[in-house]
Amino acid sequence: MSDNYESALTYTSYLAVDDLLKLQKPLSDGPEHDEMLFIIIHQTYELWFKQLIHEFQQAQRALESGDTHYALSILGRIRTIMKVCVAQVDILETMTPLQFNAFRGYLSSSSGFQSAQFRKVEAILGRRDSRMAGHLPPDIQAEIKKITSGNSIWDSFLDYLTKRGYVLPADVVGRDKEVAYESNAAVQDVLLTVHQTDPESAMVSERLVDIDEGIQEWRYRHVKMVERTIGHKMGTGGSSGVEYLASTLFNPVFKDLWEIRSRF
């Protein structure tokens, strides 16, 4: 009986709950009450980043195969996950600056800037620059380089449009994928036609706008949460803190989809 119980799949064993609950290791003396919240929130973010990578890759496969309905489903899920990520900021903001400062010194040089998974999310979204991974371990740099040498989610959307019969500029379709995409007037012309004549493809493009808006919303809430907690102090990882985070605001991922709004 005991052997059968130990070998049977359970909620605890399937989810590795025992291992999961051992991963929270506060460093402060006591430890400080609020350090546990800080750890769990950021571990949860890392899990959501892992899921976002998983979903974005599936969305790319759906787009590149021309599967409209599945792409819509996955892109909708991504937007919902982004809403959850934004909502978690509300929980962090229940911690006052004094409560955070009680254990901040124990964080040493660790920083959210070092999140390899968020850098991968940015790479999938199309970020292409040397600053995004140079501070990360070589194996992680190699993984991000692999992402940045292939299609971004925007490139996958352009592949989707091509499969739908739209003709896109050759210099856009055949460009070096390691170079960041720049907004393109000819692509915008195609997007206007899509919105005017092709409701299915237009729905896919609007899902991308939803995601873009969600990312910008998360960045804004993140900046204000950091400013609310540490003001304009330097970040624990040596970054400029709020100043660096603020520089990322109001930079849409899918610029063409925003620029056509003025042309409807």
JSON list of N, CA, C and O in Angstrom, two decimals, residues 39-95:
[
{"chain": "A", "resi": 39, "resn": "ILE", "atom": "N", "xyz": [10.54, 38.07, -3.12]},
{"chain": "A", "resi": 39, "resn": "ILE", "atom": "CA", "xyz": [11.07, 36.88, -3.79]},
{"chain": "A", "resi": 39, "resn": "ILE", "atom": "C", "xyz": [9.98, 36.18, -4.59]},
{"chain": "A", "resi": 39, "resn": "ILE", "atom": "O", "xyz": [10.16, 35.84, -5.78]},
{"chain": "A", "resi": 40, "resn": "ILE", "atom": "N", "xyz": [8.82, 35.95, -3.97]},
{"chain": "A", "resi": 40, "resn": "ILE", "atom": "CA", "xyz": [7.76, 35.20, -4.63]},
{"chain": "A", "resi": 40, "resn": "ILE", "atom": "C", "xyz": [7.22, 35.95, -5.85]},
{"chain": "A", "resi": 40, "resn": "ILE", "atom": "O", "xyz": [6.99, 35.35, -6.91]},
{"chain": "A", "resi": 41, "resn": "ILE", "atom": "N", "xyz": [7.05, 37.26, -5.73]},
{"chain": "A", "resi": 41, "resn": "ILE", "atom": "CA", "xyz": [6.57, 38.04, -6.88]},
{"chain": "A", "resi": 41, "resn": "ILE", "atom": "C", "xyz": [7.54, 37.91, -8.06]},
{"chain": "A", "resi": 41, "resn": "ILE", "atom": "O", "xyz": [7.13, 37.68, -9.20]},
{"chain": "A", "resi": 42, "resn": "HIS", "atom": "N", "xyz": [8.83, 38.03, -7.80]},
{"chain": "A", "resi": 42, "resn": "HIS", "atom": "CA", "xyz": [9.79, 37.99, -8.91]},
{"chain": "A", "resi": 42, "resn": "HIS", "atom": "C", "xyz": [9.99, 36.58, -9.45]},
{"chain": "A", "resi": 42, "resn": "HIS", "atom": "O", "xyz": [10.22, 36.40, -10.65]},
{"chain": "A", "resi": 43, "resn": "GLN", "atom": "N", "xyz": [9.88, 35.58, -8.59]},
{"chain": "A", "resi": 43, "resn": "GLN", "atom": "CA", "xyz": [9.90, 34.20, -9.10]},
{"chain": "A", "resi": 43, "resn": "GLN", "atom": "C", "xyz": [8.67, 33.95, -9.99]},
{"chain": "A", "resi": 43, "resn": "GLN", "atom": "O", "xyz": [8.77, 33.28, -11.02]},
{"chain": "A", "resi": 44, "resn": "THR", "atom": "N", "xyz": [7.55, 34.51, -9.58]},
{"chain": "A", "resi": 44, "resn": "THR", "atom": "CA", "xyz": [6.32, 34.37, -10.38]},
{"chain": "A", "resi": 44, "resn": "THR", "atom": "C", "xyz": [6.48, 35.06, -11.73]},
{"chain": "A", "resi": 44, "resn": "THR", "atom": "O", "xyz": [6.06, 34.53, -12.77]},
{"chain": "A", "resi": 45, "resn": "TYR", "atom": "N", "xyz": [7.10, 36.25, -11.73]},
{"chain": "A", "resi": 45, "resn": "TYR", "atom": "CA", "xyz": [7.37, 36.92, -13.00]},
{"chain": "A", "resi": 45, "resn": "TYR", "atom": "C", "xyz": [8.22, 36.04, -13.91]},
{"chain": "A", "resi": 45, "resn": "TYR", "atom": "O", "xyz": [7.95, 35.93, -15.12]},
{"chain": "A", "resi": 46, "resn": "GLU", "atom": "N", "xyz": [9.23, 35.39, -13.35]},
{"chain": "A", "resi": 46, "resn": "GLU", "atom": "CA", "xyz": [10.08, 34.54, -14.17]},
{"chain": "A", "resi": 46, "resn": "GLU", "atom": "C", "xyz": [9.29, 33.38, -14.77]},
{"chain": "A", "resi": 46, "resn": "GLU", "atom": "O", "xyz": [9.52, 32.98, -15.92]},
{"chain": "A", "resi": 47, "resn": "LEU", "atom": "N", "xyz": [8.35, 32.84, -14.00]},
{"chain": "A", "resi": 47, "resn": "LEU", "atom": "CA", "xyz": [7.49, 31.78, -14.54]},
{"chain": "A", "resi": 47, "resn": "LEU", "atom": "C", "xyz": [6.62, 32.31, -15.68]},
{"chain": "A", "resi": 47, "resn": "LEU", "atom": "O", "xyz": [6.45, 31.64, -16.70]},
{"chain": "A", "resi": 48, "resn": "TRP", "atom": "N", "xyz": [6.08, 33.51, -15.50]},
{"chain": "A", "resi": 48, "resn": "TRP", "atom": "CA", "xyz": [5.26, 34.08, -16.58]},
{"chain": "A", "resi": 48, "resn": "TRP", "atom": "C", "xyz": [6.11, 34.41, -17.80]},
{"chain": "A", "resi": 48, "resn": "TRP", "atom": "O", "xyz": [5.67, 34.24, -18.94]},
{"chain": "A", "resi": 49, "resn": "PHE", "atom": "N", "xyz": [7.35, 34.88, -17.58]},
{"chain": "A", "resi": 49, "resn": "PHE", "atom": "CA", "xyz": [8.23, 35.12, -18.73]},
{"chain": "A", "resi": 49, "resn": "PHE", "atom": "C", "xyz": [8.50, 33.82, -19.48]},
{"chain": "A", "resi": 49, "resn": "PHE", "atom": "O", "xyz": [8.52, 33.79, -20.71]},
{"chain": "A", "resi": 50, "resn": "LYS", "atom": "N", "xyz": [8.70, 32.74, -18.72]},
{"chain": "A", "resi": 50, "resn": "LYS", "atom": "CA", "xyz": [8.91, 31.43, -19.36]},
{"chain": "A", "resi": 50, "resn": "LYS", "atom": "C", "xyz": [7.70, 31.05, -20.20]},
{"chain": "A", "resi": 50, "resn": "LYS", "atom": "O", "xyz": [7.83, 30.55, -21.33]},
{"chain": "A", "resi": 51, "resn": "GLN", "atom": "N", "xyz": [6.50, 31.29, -19.65]},
{"chain": "A", "resi": 51, "resn": "GLN", "atom": "CA", "xyz": [5.28, 30.96, -20.39]},
{"chain": "A", "resi": 51, "resn": "GLN", "atom": "C", "xyz": [5.11, 31.87, -21.61]},
{"chain": "A", "resi": 51, "resn": "GLN", "atom": "O", "xyz": [4.68, 31.42, -22.68]},
{"chain": "A", "resi": 52, "resn": "LEU", "atom": "N", "xyz": [5.47, 33.15, -21.47]},
{"chain": "A", "resi": 52, "resn": "LEU", "atom": "CA", "xyz": [5.38, 34.07, -22.61]},
{"chain": "A", "resi": 52, "resn": "LEU", "atom": "C", "xyz": [6.27, 33.62, -23.76]},
{"chain": "A", "resi": 52, "resn": "LEU", "atom": "O", "xyz": [5.87, 33.64, -24.93]},
{"chain": "A", "resi": 53, "resn": "ILE", "atom": "N", "xyz": [7.49, 33.19, -23.44]},
{"chain": "A", "resi": 53, "resn": "ILE", "atom": "CA", "xyz": [8.39, 32.67, -24.47]},
{"chain": "A", "resi": 53, "resn": "ILE", "atom": "C", "xyz": [7.75, 31.48, -25.17]},
{"chain": "A", "resi": 53, "resn": "ILE", "atom": "O", "xyz": [7.73, 31.37, -26.40]},
{"chain": "A", "resi": 54, "resn": "HIS", "atom": "N", "xyz": [7.20, 30.57, -24.36]},
{"chain": "A", "resi": 54, "resn": "HIS", "atom": "CA", "xyz": [6.53, 29.37, -24.86]},
{"chain": "A", "resi": 54, "resn": "HIS", "atom": "C", "xyz": [5.37, 29.75, -25.80]},
{"chain": "A", "resi": 54, "resn": "HIS", "atom": "O", "xyz": [5.21, 29.17, -26.89]},
{"chain": "A", "resi": 55, "resn": "GLU", "atom": "N", "xyz": [4.56, 30.73, -25.38]},
{"chain": "A", "resi": 55, "resn": "GLU", "atom": "CA", "xyz": [3.39, 31.12, -26.17]},
{"chain": "A", "resi": 55, "resn": "GLU", "atom": "C", "xyz": [3.78, 31.90, -27.42]},
{"chain": "A", "resi": 55, "resn": "GLU", "atom": "O", "xyz": [3.20, 31.71, -28.49]},
{"chain": "A", "resi": 56, "resn": "PHE", "atom": "N", "xyz": [4.76, 32.79, -27.31]},
{"chain": "A", "resi": 56, "resn": "PHE", "atom": "CA", "xyz": [5.21, 33.54, -28.48]},
{"chain": "A", "resi": 56, "resn": "PHE", "atom": "C", "xyz": [5.74, 32.59, -29.56]},
{"chain": "A", "resi": 56, "resn": "PHE", "atom": "O", "xyz": [5.47, 32.78, -30.75]},
{"chain": "A", "resi": 57, "resn": "GLN", "atom": "N", "xyz": [6.49, 31.60, -29.15]},
{"chain": "A", "resi": 57, "resn": "GLN", "atom": "CA", "xyz": [7.03, 30.65, -30.13]},
{"chain": "A", "resi": 57, "resn": "GLN", "atom": "C", "xyz": [5.92, 29.88, -30.82]},
{"chain": "A", "resi": 57, "resn": "GLN", "atom": "O", "xyz": [5.98, 29.62, -32.03]},
{"chain": "A", "resi": 58, "resn": "GLN", "atom": "N", "xyz": [4.89, 29.52, -30.06]},
{"chain": "A", "resi": 58, "resn": "GLN", "atom": "CA", "xyz": [3.75, 28.83, -30.66]},
{"chain": "A", "resi": 58, "resn": "GLN", "atom": "C", "xyz": [2.97, 29.78, -31.58]},
{"chain": "A", "resi": 58, "resn": "GLN", "atom": "O", "xyz": [2.51, 29.36, -32.66]},
{"chain": "A", "resi": 59, "resn": "ALA", "atom": "N", "xyz": [2.84, 31.03, -31.17]},
{"chain": "A", "resi": 59, "resn": "ALA", "atom": "CA", "xyz": [2.17, 32.02, -32.01]},
{"chain": "A", "resi": 59, "resn": "ALA", "atom": "C", "xyz": [2.92, 32.20, -33.33]},
{"chain": "A", "resi": 59, "resn": "ALA", "atom": "O", "xyz": [2.30, 32.32, -34.40]},
{"chain": "A", "resi": 60, "resn": "GLN", "atom": "N", "xyz": [4.25, 32.19, -33.27]},
{"chain": "A", "resi": 60, "resn": "GLN", "atom": "CA", "xyz": [5.04, 32.30, -34.49]},
{"chain": "A", "resi": 60, "resn": "GLN", "atom": "C", "xyz": [4.79, 31.12, -35.42]},
{"chain": "A", "resi": 60, "resn": "GLN", "atom": "O", "xyz": [4.65, 31.29, -36.64]},
{"chain": "A", "resi": 61, "resn": "ARG", "atom": "N", "xyz": [4.73, 29.93, -34.84]},
{"chain": "A", "resi": 61, "resn": "ARG", "atom": "CA", "xyz": [4.46, 28.75, -35.67]},
{"chain": "A", "resi": 61, "resn": "ARG", "atom": "C", "xyz": [3.09, 28.85, -36.32]},
{"chain": "A", "resi": 61, "resn": "ARG", "atom": "O", "xyz": [2.92, 28.50, -37.51]},
{"chain": "A", "resi": 62, "resn": "ALA", "atom": "N", "xyz": [2.10, 29.32, -35.56]},
{"chain": "A", "resi": 62, "resn": "ALA", "atom": "CA", "xyz": [0.74, 29.46, -36.10]},
{"chain": "A", "resi": 62, "resn": "ALA", "atom": "C", "xyz": [0.70, 30.50, -37.22]},
{"chain": "A", "resi": 62, "resn": "ALA", "atom": "O", "xyz": [0.09, 30.27, -38.27]},
{"chain": "A", "resi": 63, "resn": "LEU", "atom": "N", "xyz": [1.37, 31.63, -37.00]},
{"chain": "A", "resi": 63, "resn": "LEU", "atom": "CA", "xyz": [1.39, 32.68, -38.02]},
{"chain": "A", "resi": 63, "resn": "LEU", "atom": "C", "xyz": [2.10, 32.21, -39.28]},
{"chain": "A", "resi": 63, "resn": "LEU", "atom": "O", "xyz": [1.61, 32.41, -40.41]},
{"chain": "A", "resi": 64, "resn": "GLU", "atom": "N", "xyz": [3.25, 31.60, -39.11]},
{"chain": "A", "resi": 64, "resn": "GLU", "atom": "CA", "xyz": [4.05, 31.20, -40.27]},
{"chain": "A", "resi": 64, "resn": "GLU", "atom": "C", "xyz": [3.41, 30.07, -41.06]},
{"chain": "A", "resi": 64, "resn": "GLU", "atom": "O", "xyz": [3.72, 29.88, -42.24]},
{"chain": "A", "resi": 65, "resn": "SER", "atom": "N", "xyz": [2.50, 29.34, -40.42]},
{"chain": "A", "resi": 65, "resn": "SER", "atom": "CA", "xyz": [1.77, 28.29, -41.14]},
{"chain": "A", "resi": 65, "resn": "SER", "atom": "C", "xyz": [0.46, 28.81, -41.72]},
{"chain": "A", "resi": 65, "resn": "SER", "atom": "O", "xyz": [-0.26, 28.08, -42.41]},
{"chain": "A", "resi": 66, "resn": "GLY", "atom": "N", "xyz": [0.13, 30.07, -41.40]},
{"chain": "A", "resi": 66, "resn": "GLY", "atom": "CA", "xyz": [-1.10, 30.66, -41.94]},
{"chain": "A", "resi": 66, "resn": "GLY", "atom": "C", "xyz": [-2.36, 30.29, -41.19]},
{"chain": "A", "resi": 66, "resn": "GLY", "atom": "O", "xyz": [-3.47, 30.48, -41.71]},
{"chain": "A", "resi": 67, "resn": "ASP", "atom": "N", "xyz": [-2.23, 29.79, -39.96]},
{"chain": "A", "resi": 67, "resn": "ASP", "atom": "CA", "xyz": [-3.39, 29.34, -39.18]},
{"chain": "A", "resi": 67, "resn": "ASP", "atom": "C", "xyz": [-3.98, 30.53, -38.41]},
{"chain": "A", "resi": 67, "resn": "ASP", "atom": "O", "xyz": [-3.59, 30.81, -37.28]},
{"chain": "A", "resi": 68, "resn": "THR", "atom": "N", "xyz": [-4.93, 31.20, -39.01]},
{"chain": "A", "resi": 68, "resn": "THR", "atom": "CA", "xyz": [-5.49, 32.42, -38.44]},
{"chain": "A", "resi": 68, "resn": "THR", "atom": "C", "xyz": [-6.13, 32.19, -37.08]},
{"chain": "A", "resi": 68, "resn": "THR", "atom": "O", "xyz": [-5.85, 32.92, -36.12]},
{"chain": "A", "resi": 69, "resn": "HIS", "atom": "N", "xyz": [-6.98, 31.22, -36.98]},
{"chain": "A", "resi": 69, "resn": "HIS", "atom": "CA", "xyz": [-7.77, 31.05, -35.75]},
{"chain": "A", "resi": 69, "resn": "HIS", "atom": "C", "xyz": [-6.90, 30.63, -34.57]},
{"chain": "A", "resi": 69, "resn": "HIS", "atom": "O", "xyz": [-7.09, 31.12, -33.44]},
{"chain": "A", "resi": 70, "resn": "TYR", "atom": "N", "xyz": [-5.94, 29.77, -34.82]},
{"chain": "A", "resi": 70, "resn": "TYR", "atom": "CA", "xyz": [-5.06, 29.36, -33.72]},
{"chain": "A", "resi": 70, "resn": "TYR", "atom": "C", "xyz": [-4.17, 30.53, -33.31]},
{"chain": "A", "resi": 70, "resn": "TYR", "atom": "O", "xyz": [-3.91, 30.77, -32.13]},
{"chain": "A", "resi": 71, "resn": "ALA", "atom": "N", "xyz": [-3.70, 31.29, -34.30]},
{"chain": "A", "resi": 71, "resn": "ALA", "atom": "CA", "xyz": [-2.87, 32.47, -33.99]},
{"chain": "A", "resi": 71, "resn": "ALA", "atom": "C", "xyz": [-3.66, 33.46, -33.13]},
{"chain": "A", "resi": 71, "resn": "ALA", "atom": "O", "xyz": [-3.13, 33.99, -32.15]},
{"chain": "A", "resi": 72, "resn": "LEU", "atom": "N", "xyz": [-4.92, 33.68, -33.47]},
{"chain": "A", "resi": 72, "resn": "LEU", "atom": "CA", "xyz": [-5.75, 34.58, -32.67]},
{"chain": "A", "resi": 72, "resn": "LEU", "atom": "C", "xyz": [-5.89, 34.08, -31.24]},
{"chain": "A", "resi": 72, "resn": "LEU", "atom": "O", "xyz": [-5.83, 34.87, -30.28]},
{"chain": "A", "resi": 73, "resn": "SER", "atom": "N", "xyz": [-6.06, 32.79, -31.09]},
{"chain": "A", "resi": 73, "resn": "SER", "atom": "CA", "xyz": [-6.21, 32.20, -29.76]},
{"chain": "A", "resi": 73, "resn": "SER", "atom": "C", "xyz": [-4.95, 32.41, -28.91]},
{"chain": "A", "resi": 73, "resn": "SER", "atom": "O", "xyz": [-5.02, 32.84, -27.76]},
{"chain": "A", "resi": 74, "resn": "ILE", "atom": "N", "xyz": [-3.79, 32.10, -29.49]},
{"chain": "A", "resi": 74, "resn": "ILE", "atom": "CA", "xyz": [-2.54, 32.20, -28.75]},
{"chain": "A", "resi": 74, "resn": "ILE", "atom": "C", "xyz": [-2.20, 33.66, -28.45]},
{"chain": "A", "resi": 74, "resn": "ILE", "atom": "O", "xyz": [-1.77, 34.00, -27.34]},
{"chain": "A", "resi": 75, "resn": "LEU", "atom": "N", "xyz": [-2.39, 34.54, -29.41]},
{"chain": "A", "resi": 75, "resn": "LEU", "atom": "CA", "xyz": [-2.10, 35.96, -29.19]},
{"chain": "A", "resi": 75, "resn": "LEU", "atom": "C", "xyz": [-3.02, 36.53, -28.11]},
{"chain": "A", "resi": 75, "resn": "LEU", "atom": "O", "xyz": [-2.61, 37.38, -27.31]},
{"chain": "A", "resi": 76, "resn": "GLY", "atom": "N", "xyz": [-4.27, 36.07, -28.08]},
{"chain": "A", "resi": 76, "resn": "GLY", "atom": "CA", "xyz": [-5.18, 36.49, -27.02]},
{"chain": "A", "resi": 76, "resn": "GLY", "atom": "C", "xyz": [-4.72, 36.02, -25.66]},
{"chain": "A", "resi": 76, "resn": "GLY", "atom": "O", "xyz": [-4.83, 36.75, -24.66]},
{"chain": "A", "resi": 77, "resn": "ARG", "atom": "N", "xyz": [-4.19, 34.81, -25.60]},
{"chain": "A", "resi": 77, "resn": "ARG", "atom": "CA", "xyz": [-3.66, 34.30, -24.33]},
{"chain": "A", "resi": 77, "resn": "ARG", "atom": "C", "xyz": [-2.47, 35.14, -23.87]},
{"chain": "A", "resi": 77, "resn": "ARG", "atom": "O", "xyz": [-2.34, 35.45, -22.68]},
{"chain": "A", "resi": 78, "resn": "ILE", "atom": "N", "xyz": [-1.60, 35.50, -24.81]},
{"chain": "A", "resi": 78, "resn": "ILE", "atom": "CA", "xyz": [-0.43, 36.32, -24.46]},
{"chain": "A", "resi": 78, "resn": "ILE", "atom": "C", "xyz": [-0.89, 37.64, -23.86]},
{"chain": "A", "resi": 78, "resn": "ILE", "atom": "O", "xyz": [-0.34, 38.10, -22.85]},
{"chain": "A", "resi": 79, "resn": "ARG", "atom": "N", "xyz": [-1.88, 38.26, -24.46]},
{"chain": "A", "resi": 79, "resn": "ARG", "atom": "CA", "xyz": [-2.39, 39.54, -23.94]},
{"chain": "A", "resi": 79, "resn": "ARG", "atom": "C", "xyz": [-2.94, 39.36, -22.52]},
{"chain": "A", "resi": 79, "resn": "ARG", "atom": "O", "xyz": [-2.72, 40.21, -21.65]},
{"chain": "A", "resi": 80, "resn": "THR", "atom": "N", "xyz": [-3.60, 38.26, -22.26]},
{"chain": "A", "resi": 80, "resn": "THR", "atom": "CA", "xyz": [-4.15, 38.01, -20.93]},
{"chain": "A", "resi": 80, "resn": "THR", "atom": "C", "xyz": [-3.03, 37.81, -19.91]},
{"chain": "A", "resi": 80, "resn": "THR", "atom": "O", "xyz": [-3.11, 38.29, -18.77]},
{"chain": "A", "resi": 81, "resn": "ILE", "atom": "N", "xyz": [-1.97, 37.11, -20.30]},
{"chain": "A", "resi": 81, "resn": "ILE", "atom": "CA", "xyz": [-0.83, 36.95, -19.41]},
{"chain": "A", "resi": 81, "resn": "ILE", "atom": "C", "xyz": [-0.21, 38.30, -19.09]},
{"chain": "A", "resi": 81, "resn": "ILE", "atom": "O", "xyz": [0.18, 38.58, -17.95]},
{"chain": "A", "resi": 82, "resn": "MET", "atom": "N", "xyz": [-0.12, 39.18, -20.09]},
{"chain": "A", "resi": 82, "resn": "MET", "atom": "CA", "xyz": [0.41, 40.52, -19.85]},
{"chain": "A", "resi": 82, "resn": "MET", "atom": "C", "xyz": [-0.43, 41.27, -18.83]},
{"chain": "A", "resi": 82, "resn": "MET", "atom": "O", "xyz": [0.10, 42.00, -17.99]},
{"chain": "A", "resi": 83, "resn": "LYS", "atom": "N", "xyz": [-1.74, 41.09, -18.86]},
{"chain": "A", "resi": 83, "resn": "LYS", "atom": "CA", "xyz": [-2.61, 41.73, -17.88]},
{"chain": "A", "resi": 83, "resn": "LYS", "atom": "C", "xyz": [-2.29, 41.24, -16.48]},
{"chain": "A", "resi": 83, "resn": "LYS", "atom": "O", "xyz": [-2.31, 42.02, -15.51]},
{"chain": "A", "resi": 84, "resn": "VAL", "atom": "N", "xyz": [-2.02, 39.95, -16.35]},
{"chain": "A", "resi": 84, "resn": "VAL", "atom": "CA", "xyz": [-1.66, 39.39, -15.05]},
{"chain": "A", "resi": 84, "resn": "VAL", "atom": "C", "xyz": [-0.34, 39.98, -14.56]},
{"chain": "A", "resi": 84, "resn": "VAL", "atom": "O", "xyz": [-0.18, 40.33, -13.39]},
{"chain": "A", "resi": 85, "resn": "CYS", "atom": "N", "xyz": [0.62, 40.11, -15.47]},
{"chain": "A", "resi": 85, "resn": "CYS", "atom": "CA", "xyz": [1.92, 40.71, -15.10]},
{"chain": "A", "resi": 85, "resn": "CYS", "atom": "C", "xyz": [1.74, 42.14, -14.61]},
{"chain": "A", "resi": 85, "resn": "CYS", "atom": "O", "xyz": [2.39, 42.56, -13.64]},
{"chain": "A", "resi": 86, "resn": "VAL", "atom": "N", "xyz": [0.86, 42.89, -15.25]},
{"chain": "A", "resi": 86, "resn": "VAL", "atom": "CA", "xyz": [0.59, 44.26, -14.81]},
{"chain": "A", "resi": 86, "resn": "VAL", "atom": "C", "xyz": [-0.06, 44.25, -13.43]},
{"chain": "A", "resi": 86, "resn": "VAL", "atom": "O", "xyz": [0.31, 45.04, -12.55]},
{"chain": "A", "resi": 87, "resn": "ALA", "atom": "N", "xyz": [-1.01, 43.35, -13.23]},
{"chain": "A", "resi": 87, "resn": "ALA", "atom": "CA", "xyz": [-1.74, 43.30, -11.96]},
{"chain": "A", "resi": 87, "resn": "ALA", "atom": "C", "xyz": [-0.82, 42.97, -10.78]},
{"chain": "A", "resi": 87, "resn": "ALA", "atom": "O", "xyz": [-1.07, 43.41, -9.65]},
{"chain": "A", "resi": 88, "resn": "GLN", "atom": "N", "xyz": [0.26, 42.22, -11.05]},
{"chain": "A", "resi": 88, "resn": "GLN", "atom": "CA", "xyz": [1.18, 41.86, -9.95]},
{"chain": "A", "resi": 88, "resn": "GLN", "atom": "C", "xyz": [1.90, 43.09, -9.39]},
{"chain": "A", "resi": 88, "resn": "GLN", "atom": "O", "xyz": [2.35, 43.07, -8.25]},
{"chain": "A", "resi": 89, "resn": "VAL", "atom": "N", "xyz": [1.99, 44.16, -10.18]},
{"chain": "A", "resi": 89, "resn": "VAL", "atom": "CA", "xyz": [2.61, 45.39, -9.68]},
{"chain": "A", "resi": 89, "resn": "VAL", "atom": "C", "xyz": [1.81, 45.92, -8.50]},
{"chain": "A", "resi": 89, "resn": "VAL", "atom": "O", "xyz": [2.37, 46.47, -7.55]},
{"chain": "A", "resi": 90, "resn": "ASP", "atom": "N", "xyz": [0.48, 45.75, -8.54]},
{"chain": "A", "resi": 90, "resn": "ASP", "atom": "CA", "xyz": [-0.36, 46.21, -7.43]},
{"chain": "A", "resi": 90, "resn": "ASP", "atom": "C", "xyz": [0.07, 45.57, -6.11]},
{"chain": "A", "resi": 90, "resn": "ASP", "atom": "O", "xyz": [0.06, 46.21, -5.06]},
{"chain": "A", "resi": 91, "resn": "ILE", "atom": "N", "xyz": [0.47, 44.30, -6.18]},
{"chain": "A", "resi": 91, "resn": "ILE", "atom": "CA", "xyz": [0.89, 43.61, -4.96]},
{"chain": "A", "resi": 91, "resn": "ILE", "atom": "C", "xyz": [2.21, 44.17, -4.47]},
{"chain": "A", "resi": 91, "resn": "ILE", "atom": "O", "xyz": [2.38, 44.43, -3.27]},
{"chain": "A", "resi": 92, "resn": "LEU", "atom": "N", "xyz": [3.16, 44.38, -5.38]},
{"chain": "A", "resi": 92, "resn": "LEU", "atom": "CA", "xyz": [4.45, 44.95, -4.99]},
{"chain": "A", "resi": 92, "resn": "LEU", "atom": "C", "xyz": [4.28, 46.32, -4.35]},
{"chain": "A", "resi": 92, "resn": "LEU", "atom": "O", "xyz": [5.02, 46.68, -3.44]},
{"chain": "A", "resi": 93, "resn": "GLU", "atom": "N", "xyz": [3.30, 47.07, -4.82]},
{"chain": "A", "resi": 93, "resn": "GLU", "atom": "CA", "xyz": [3.12, 48.43, -4.31]},
{"chain": "A", "resi": 93, "resn": "GLU", "atom": "C", "xyz": [2.49, 48.46, -2.92]},
{"chain": "A", "resi": 93, "resn": "GLU", "atom": "O", "xyz": [2.36, 49.54, -2.33]},
{"chain": "A", "resi": 94, "resn": "THR", "atom": "N", "xyz": [2.12, 47.30, -2.38]},
{"chain": "A", "resi": 94, "resn": "THR", "atom": "CA", "xyz": [1.69, 47.27, -0.98]},
{"chain": "A", "resi": 94, "resn": "THR", "atom": "C", "xyz": [2.89, 47.35, -0.04]},
{"chain": "A", "resi": 94, "resn": "THR", "atom": "O", "xyz": [2.72, 47.49, 1.17]},
{"chain": "A", "resi": 95, "resn": "MET", "atom": "N", "xyz": [4.10, 47.24, -0.59]},
{"chain": "A", "resi": 95, "resn": "MET", "atom": "CA", "xyz": [5.33, 47.32, 0.21]},
{"chain": "A", "resi": 95, "resn": "MET", "atom": "C", "xyz": [5.86, 48.76, 0.16]},
{"chain": "A", "resi": 95, "resn": "MET", "atom": "O", "xyz": [6.07, 49.32, -0.91]}
]
